[in-house]
Amino acid sequence: MLVFCPNCANILTVSAVGSVRNRLECRTCPFEHPITAPIYSRREFERKEREDVFGGPGEWDNADKARAQCPKEGCNGDEAAFFQVQIRSADEPMTTFFK
């Protein structure tokens, strides 16, 4: 939880005064606030619905295909679909997704 200084709006940091009490203090102005009780904050966030990053179920229909025997035992699949996307910067190789 972040607490801000009421004078200069900077973040307050926790500092120990001796060994008994802690306080919130501002590093840019002389503001101090003694901590007399536990401070906590709890916030529930709403989860967003997941988006299909590959564009939905039809995205693999347009993917490049290659002949490759499936390594899974008992599978007779002989075709693999793949496509490449530049995810990171241009000086790094493209990322290949297989299915």
mmCIF file of C-alpha atoms in Angstrom:
data_model
loop_
_atom_site.group_PDB
_atom_site.id
_atom_site.type_symbol
_atom_site.label_atom_id
_atom_site.label_comp_id
_atom_site.label_asym_id
_atom_site.label_seq_id
_atom_site.Cartn_x
_atom_site.Cartn_y
_atom_site.Cartn_z
ATOM 1 C CA MET A 1 0.000 0.000 0.000
ATOM 2 C CA LEU A 2 1.350 3.419 -0.896
ATOM 3 C CA VAL A 3 0.764 6.425 1.327
ATOM 4 C CA PHE A 4 1.527 9.912 0.067
ATOM 5 C CA CYS A 5 2.688 13.033 1.864
ATOM 6 C CA PRO A 6 -0.120 15.585 2.360
ATOM 7 C CA ASN A 7 2.386 18.455 1.972
ATOM 8 C CA CYS A 8 4.390 17.582 -1.147
ATOM 9 C CA ALA A 9 2.628 14.456 -2.547
ATOM 10 C CA ASN A 10 5.755 12.258 -2.465
ATOM 11 C CA ILE A 11 5.641 8.641 -1.293
ATOM 12 C CA LEU A 12 6.025 8.156 2.455
ATOM 13 C CA THR A 13 8.525 5.531 3.570
ATOM 14 C CA VAL A 14 8.540 3.469 6.766
ATOM 15 C CA SER A 15 11.306 4.401 9.190
ATOM 16 C CA ALA A 16 12.066 3.009 12.623
ATOM 17 C CA VAL A 17 12.259 5.398 15.557
ATOM 18 C CA GLY A 18 14.382 3.559 18.080
ATOM 19 C CA SER A 19 13.305 -0.059 18.347
ATOM 20 C CA VAL A 20 9.734 0.327 19.588
ATOM 21 C CA ARG A 21 7.732 2.362 17.045
ATOM 22 C CA ASN A 22 7.717 2.847 13.327
ATOM 23 C CA ARG A 23 6.672 5.947 11.471
ATOM 24 C CA LEU A 24 5.879 7.111 7.972
ATOM 25 C CA GLU A 25 8.198 9.874 6.871
ATOM 26 C CA CYS A 26 8.655 11.996 3.791
ATOM 27 C CA ARG A 27 12.156 12.132 2.357
ATOM 28 C CA THR A 28 11.712 15.567 0.790
ATOM 29 C CA CYS A 29 9.950 17.538 3.520
ATOM 30 C CA PRO A 30 9.843 17.284 7.337
ATOM 31 C CA PHE A 31 6.431 15.504 7.473
ATOM 32 C CA GLU A 32 6.265 12.512 9.853
ATOM 33 C CA HIS A 33 3.313 10.351 10.881
ATOM 34 C CA PRO A 34 3.652 7.792 13.728
ATOM 35 C CA ILE A 35 2.250 4.326 13.039
ATOM 36 C CA THR A 36 0.006 3.402 15.973
ATOM 37 C CA ALA A 37 -2.004 0.559 14.427
ATOM 38 C CA PRO A 38 -1.507 -1.953 11.611
ATOM 39 C CA ILE A 39 -2.049 -0.421 8.178
ATOM 40 C CA TYR A 40 -3.414 -2.566 5.387
ATOM 41 C CA SER A 41 -5.506 -2.282 2.276
ATOM 42 C CA ARG A 42 -7.343 -4.994 0.395
ATOM 43 C CA ARG A 43 -8.796 -4.559 -3.055
ATOM 44 C CA GLU A 44 -10.718 -7.053 -5.165
ATOM 45 C CA PHE A 45 -10.096 -6.757 -8.889
ATOM 46 C CA GLU A 46 -12.500 -7.828 -11.598
ATOM 47 C CA ARG A 47 -11.005 -10.389 -13.928
ATOM 48 C CA LYS A 48 -11.134 -9.583 -17.593
ATOM 49 C CA GLU A 49 -12.368 -12.146 -20.038
ATOM 50 C CA ARG A 50 -9.455 -13.803 -21.792
ATOM 51 C CA GLU A 51 -8.838 -12.793 -25.346
ATOM 52 C CA ASP A 52 -7.603 -15.316 -27.856
ATOM 53 C CA VAL A 53 -4.238 -13.879 -28.843
ATOM 54 C CA PHE A 54 -4.176 -15.904 -32.054
ATOM 55 C CA GLY A 55 -7.418 -14.461 -33.409
ATOM 56 C CA GLY A 56 -9.932 -17.161 -32.553
ATOM 57 C CA PRO A 57 -10.635 -20.688 -33.746
ATOM 58 C CA GLY A 58 -10.270 -19.883 -37.460
ATOM 59 C CA GLU A 59 -6.746 -18.482 -37.147
ATOM 60 C CA TRP A 60 -5.087 -21.868 -37.634
ATOM 61 C CA ASP A 61 -6.987 -22.407 -40.912
ATOM 62 C CA ASN A 62 -4.693 -19.907 -42.656
ATOM 63 C CA ALA A 63 -1.490 -21.084 -40.955
ATOM 64 C CA ASP A 64 1.336 -22.655 -42.950
ATOM 65 C CA LYS A 65 1.354 -26.429 -42.884
ATOM 66 C CA ALA A 66 4.146 -28.969 -43.107
ATOM 67 C CA ARG A 67 4.261 -32.741 -43.232
ATOM 68 C CA ALA A 68 5.523 -34.091 -39.914
ATOM 69 C CA GLN A 69 4.674 -37.274 -38.061
ATOM 70 C CA CYS A 70 3.157 -36.644 -34.635
ATOM 71 C CA PRO A 71 5.556 -37.928 -31.932
ATOM 72 C CA LYS A 72 2.684 -38.889 -29.611
ATOM 73 C CA GLU A 73 2.256 -42.633 -29.385
ATOM 74 C CA GLY A 74 -0.954 -43.831 -31.025
ATOM 75 C CA CYS A 75 -1.472 -40.609 -33.010
ATOM 76 C CA ASN A 76 -1.697 -40.937 -36.779
ATOM 77 C CA GLY A 77 -1.393 -37.202 -37.460
ATOM 78 C CA ASP A 78 1.000 -36.399 -40.293
ATOM 79 C CA GLU A 79 0.519 -32.641 -40.614
ATOM 80 C CA ALA A 80 1.639 -29.735 -38.414
ATOM 81 C CA ALA A 81 0.428 -26.143 -38.606
ATOM 82 C CA PHE A 82 2.677 -23.233 -37.684
ATOM 83 C CA PHE A 83 2.978 -19.482 -37.985
ATOM 84 C CA GLN A 84 5.579 -16.925 -37.012
ATOM 85 C CA VAL A 85 5.089 -13.614 -35.221
ATOM 86 C CA GLN A 86 7.600 -10.869 -34.452
ATOM 87 C CA ILE A 87 6.923 -10.480 -30.731
ATOM 88 C CA ARG A 88 10.078 -8.764 -29.535
ATOM 89 C CA SER A 89 12.395 -6.258 -31.192
ATOM 90 C CA ALA A 90 13.515 -6.603 -34.804
ATOM 91 C CA ASP A 91 17.030 -7.735 -33.873
ATOM 92 C CA GLU A 92 15.661 -10.941 -32.309
ATOM 93 C CA PRO A 93 14.296 -13.945 -34.208
ATOM 94 C CA MET A 94 10.590 -14.438 -34.818
ATOM 95 C CA THR A 95 8.580 -16.631 -32.452
ATOM 96 C CA THR A 96 7.122 -19.757 -34.057
ATOM 97 C CA PHE A 97 3.864 -21.274 -32.808
ATOM 98 C CA PHE A 98 3.090 -24.905 -33.682
ATOM 99 C CA LYS A 99 -0.094 -26.949 -33.525
#
